[in-house]
Short mmCIF file of C-alpha atoms in Angstrom, two decimals:
data_model
loop_
_atom_site.label_atom_id
_atom_site.label_comp_id
_atom_site.label_asym_id
_atom_site.label_seq_id
_atom_site.Cartn_x
_atom_site.Cartn_y
_atom_site.Cartn_z
CA GLU A 1 2.16 -17.60 74.66
CA ALA A 2 5.16 -16.29 72.71
CA GLU A 3 5.75 -12.56 72.98
CA VAL A 4 7.93 -9.87 71.50
CA ALA A 5 10.45 -8.72 74.09
CA GLN A 6 11.85 -5.21 74.30
CA SER A 7 14.33 -3.56 76.61
CA PRO A 8 14.65 -1.28 78.34
CA ARG A 9 11.03 -0.39 79.06
CA TYR A 10 11.95 3.17 80.00
CA LYS A 11 14.96 5.29 79.13
CA ILE A 12 15.84 8.84 80.09
CA THR A 13 18.79 10.40 78.33
CA GLU A 14 20.24 13.84 77.79
CA LYS A 15 20.26 15.37 74.35
CA SER A 16 23.38 14.68 72.31
CA GLN A 17 23.86 11.33 74.06
CA ALA A 18 23.64 7.96 72.35
CA VAL A 19 20.82 5.54 73.17
CA ALA A 20 20.01 2.01 72.03
CA PHE A 21 16.94 -0.17 72.16
CA TRP A 22 16.77 -3.94 71.83
CA CYS A 23 14.04 -6.18 70.45
CA ASP A 24 13.68 -9.96 70.41
CA PRO A 25 10.86 -11.05 68.09
CA ILE A 26 8.72 -14.14 68.42
CA SER A 27 10.81 -17.19 67.62
CA GLY A 28 10.68 -18.05 63.94
CA HIS A 29 9.31 -14.71 62.82
CA ALA A 30 11.21 -13.57 59.74
CA THR A 31 9.87 -10.01 59.58
CA LEU A 32 10.66 -7.39 62.18
CA TYR A 33 9.42 -3.81 62.39
CA TRP A 34 10.44 -0.75 64.41
CA TYR A 35 7.79 1.94 64.92
CA ARG A 36 7.91 5.32 66.63
CA GLN A 37 4.80 6.54 68.45
CA ILE A 38 4.80 10.18 69.45
CA LEU A 39 2.39 11.01 72.27
CA GLY A 40 -1.12 11.48 70.91
CA GLN A 41 -0.31 10.01 67.52
CA GLY A 42 -0.40 6.62 65.89
CA PRO A 43 2.72 4.52 65.39
CA GLU A 44 4.83 5.33 62.34
CA LEU A 45 7.07 2.75 60.70
CA LEU A 46 10.78 3.52 60.94
CA VAL A 47 12.32 0.37 59.49
CA GLN A 48 11.28 -3.09 58.35
CA PHE A 49 13.53 -6.16 58.15
CA GLN A 50 13.08 -9.44 56.37
CA ASP A 51 15.57 -11.75 58.07
CA GLU A 52 18.74 -9.65 58.21
CA SER A 53 17.89 -7.45 55.22
CA VAL A 54 16.27 -4.02 55.32
CA VAL A 55 13.05 -3.97 53.29
CA ASP A 56 11.94 -0.41 54.03
CA ASP A 57 13.80 2.35 55.88
CA SER A 58 12.35 5.28 53.97
CA GLN A 59 11.11 6.98 57.18
CA LEU A 60 14.26 6.37 59.22
CA PRO A 61 16.23 9.60 59.89
CA LYS A 62 19.50 8.13 58.75
CA ASP A 63 21.66 11.01 59.91
CA ARG A 64 21.09 9.97 63.52
CA PHE A 65 19.20 6.65 63.56
CA SER A 66 20.54 3.23 62.69
CA ALA A 67 19.06 -0.23 62.93
CA GLU A 68 20.53 -3.67 62.53
CA ARG A 69 19.46 -7.28 62.67
CA LEU A 70 22.78 -8.98 62.09
CA LYS A 71 21.76 -12.64 62.46
CA GLY A 72 18.17 -12.19 61.40
CA VAL A 73 16.86 -12.71 64.92
CA ASP A 74 17.05 -9.89 67.47
CA SER A 75 17.48 -6.28 66.50
CA THR A 76 18.93 -3.04 67.85
CA LEU A 77 17.78 0.49 67.10
CA LYS A 78 20.25 3.26 67.90
CA ILE A 79 19.98 7.02 68.08
CA GLN A 80 23.12 9.15 68.10
CA PRO A 81 22.94 11.95 69.02
CA ALA A 82 19.52 12.07 70.66
CA GLU A 83 17.44 15.21 70.24
CA LEU A 84 14.53 16.52 72.30
CA GLY A 85 12.12 15.67 69.47
CA ASP A 86 13.07 11.99 69.72
CA SER A 87 11.06 11.63 72.92
CA ALA A 88 8.49 8.97 72.05
CA MET A 89 7.50 5.33 72.48
CA TYR A 90 9.56 2.98 70.30
CA LEU A 91 7.64 -0.15 69.39
CA CYS A 92 8.95 -3.37 67.94
CA ALA A 93 6.71 -5.82 66.12
CA SER A 94 7.20 -9.09 64.28
CA SER A 95 5.29 -11.25 61.86
CA SER A 96 5.93 -14.70 60.46
CA ASP A 97 6.78 -13.33 57.02
CA LEU A 98 6.34 -10.33 54.73
CA TRP A 99 2.89 -11.40 53.53
CA GLU A 100 1.40 -12.12 56.95
CA TYR A 101 -1.19 -9.56 58.02
CA GLU A 102 -0.91 -9.91 61.76
CA GLN A 103 1.94 -8.12 63.46
CA TYR A 104 2.68 -8.89 67.11
CA PHE A 105 3.83 -5.90 69.12
CA GLY A 106 6.13 -5.70 72.09
CA PRO A 107 5.41 -3.46 75.11
CA GLY A 108 7.61 -0.67 73.78
CA THR A 109 10.44 1.47 75.11
CA ARG A 110 9.47 4.92 76.32
CA LEU A 111 12.29 7.37 75.61
CA THR A 112 12.52 10.76 77.28
CA VAL A 113 15.24 13.12 76.07
CA THR A 114 16.05 15.98 78.45
CA GLY B 1 -0.70 9.20 50.16
CA ASP B 2 -2.36 6.51 52.23
CA SER B 3 -3.92 7.73 55.48
CA VAL B 4 -6.41 6.93 58.22
CA THR B 5 -8.63 9.41 60.04
CA GLN B 6 -10.23 8.57 63.38
CA MET B 7 -12.63 10.46 65.59
CA GLU B 8 -10.92 12.34 68.38
CA GLY B 9 -11.30 11.15 71.93
CA PRO B 10 -11.68 10.56 74.63
CA VAL B 11 -14.95 8.72 74.22
CA THR B 12 -16.56 8.43 77.64
CA LEU B 13 -19.33 5.87 78.16
CA SER B 14 -21.13 4.13 80.95
CA GLU B 15 -20.94 0.35 81.21
CA GLU B 16 -23.34 -1.48 78.85
CA ALA B 17 -23.62 1.54 76.51
CA PHE B 18 -23.32 1.19 72.73
CA LEU B 19 -19.97 2.12 71.21
CA THR B 20 -19.09 3.55 67.82
CA ILE B 21 -15.63 4.79 66.92
CA ASN B 22 -15.49 6.27 63.43
CA CYS B 23 -12.66 5.52 61.01
CA THR B 24 -12.27 6.60 57.40
CA TYR B 25 -9.35 5.96 55.09
CA THR B 26 -7.64 7.16 51.94
CA ALA B 27 -5.75 4.62 49.90
CA THR B 28 -4.95 3.71 46.35
CA GLY B 29 -6.06 0.25 45.34
CA TYR B 30 -7.72 -2.11 47.78
CA PRO B 31 -6.24 -1.94 51.26
CA SER B 32 -6.73 -4.35 54.13
CA LEU B 33 -8.21 -2.71 57.23
CA PHE B 34 -7.53 -3.33 60.92
CA TRP B 35 -8.42 -2.27 64.43
CA TYR B 36 -5.70 -2.53 67.05
CA VAL B 37 -6.19 -2.00 70.79
CA GLN B 38 -3.65 -0.79 73.33
CA TYR B 39 -4.47 -1.46 76.97
CA PRO B 40 -2.66 0.61 79.61
CA GLY B 41 0.96 -0.44 79.92
CA GLU B 42 0.75 -3.01 77.15
CA GLY B 43 1.69 -3.29 73.49
CA LEU B 44 -0.75 -3.06 70.61
CA GLN B 45 -2.91 -6.10 69.95
CA LEU B 46 -4.80 -6.90 66.78
CA LEU B 47 -8.51 -6.71 67.58
CA LEU B 48 -10.05 -7.48 64.19
CA LYS B 49 -9.42 -7.21 60.47
CA ALA B 50 -11.15 -7.16 57.09
CA THR B 51 -9.32 -7.77 53.84
CA LYS B 52 -11.92 -6.94 51.18
CA ALA B 53 -15.01 -4.84 50.63
CA ASP B 54 -18.12 -5.85 52.62
CA ASP B 55 -16.10 -8.14 54.91
CA LYS B 56 -17.05 -7.90 58.57
CA GLY B 57 -14.34 -8.40 61.15
CA SER B 58 -15.38 -9.39 64.66
CA ASN B 59 -13.75 -10.30 67.95
CA LYS B 60 -14.62 -10.03 71.65
CA GLY B 61 -18.01 -8.49 70.81
CA PHE B 62 -16.48 -5.79 68.61
CA GLU B 63 -17.41 -5.55 64.93
CA ALA B 64 -16.38 -3.46 61.93
CA THR B 65 -17.49 -3.66 58.30
CA TYR B 66 -15.29 -2.71 55.34
CA ARG B 67 -17.32 -0.13 53.40
CA LYS B 68 -15.60 0.67 50.13
CA GLU B 69 -18.29 3.09 48.96
CA THR B 70 -17.82 5.31 52.02
CA THR B 71 -14.15 4.38 52.62
CA SER B 72 -15.01 3.60 56.23
CA PHE B 73 -14.33 0.93 58.85
CA HIS B 74 -16.23 2.02 61.96
CA LEU B 75 -15.77 0.04 65.17
CA GLU B 76 -18.92 -0.95 67.10
CA LYS B 77 -19.86 -2.84 70.22
CA ASP B 78 -23.34 -3.32 71.64
CA SER B 79 -22.45 -3.25 75.31
CA VAL B 80 -19.08 -1.97 76.53
CA GLN B 81 -17.44 -3.07 79.76
CA VAL B 82 -15.04 -1.27 82.07
CA SER B 83 -12.35 -3.66 80.86
CA ASP B 84 -12.74 -2.26 77.32
CA SER B 85 -11.12 1.00 78.43
CA ALA B 86 -8.11 1.39 76.15
CA VAL B 87 -6.83 3.25 73.11
CA TYR B 88 -8.16 1.97 69.78
CA PHE B 89 -6.22 2.43 66.54
CA CYS B 90 -7.63 2.06 63.07
CA ALA B 91 -5.01 1.03 60.52
CA LEU B 92 -4.57 -0.11 56.94
CA ILE B 93 -2.11 -2.00 54.80
CA PRO B 94 -2.22 -0.46 51.35
CA GLY B 95 -0.81 -3.46 49.56
CA GLY B 96 2.49 -4.99 48.67
CA PHE B 97 4.68 -5.55 51.70
CA GLN B 98 2.78 -5.32 54.94
CA LYS B 99 3.44 -1.74 56.02
CA LEU B 100 0.79 -0.66 58.53
CA VAL B 101 -0.49 2.93 58.36
CA PHE B 102 -2.16 3.96 61.63
CA GLY B 103 -4.68 6.57 62.64
CA THR B 104 -4.02 8.76 65.66
CA GLY B 105 -5.97 6.56 68.07
CA THR B 106 -9.15 7.07 70.09
CA ARG B 107 -9.15 6.69 73.85
CA LEU B 108 -12.20 4.92 75.29
CA LEU B 109 -13.08 5.38 78.94
CA VAL B 110 -15.85 3.21 80.37
CA SER B 111 -17.19 3.93 83.84
CA PRO B 112 -19.16 1.52 86.05
#
């Protein structure tokens, strides 16, 4: 069964350092999502792509976060510089297109900022 | 704005007990409603969905009915198993592009 791949699974970094996460969606899925899940809370959408274009990044802290999906396939989410409050699970999801209800989630990257 | 409210956990049950996890929502228009489940160490999986009022979503013995009059989508199961232990998230898509809005999650612990 096709899955969404994410790496790394775990990342520990010091504050003020740069960190990057990678996501490879299910093959053929045009829509890709990055969510942040703070411990004890539900996931919150950071950015949504349709192919290589950003559809929604209204909740992305653009002073320190950036996301790209250059060829419309895999995607990278970067934080620079990391802050203590960025400690969370970062989830990637994909769906076949913008109007498809079901989103398929990867296992996530757990980030700890020290 | 659009939001989802879930009962706080953990919910602790014995195997074969009846399960209810409450979920209510606030949304403009007519949202689609979902339950996602997150097993330990795994990503979120769609458990069931309902896209219009009075629809009943069901999967793996779990059910939830879209109640527009009470803005609710409570999750139920007649007889839980130890393997159902997980975190359950209620969520909605308010409309337009498919932006999921999640509740805070409810942890279910089932003991033998």
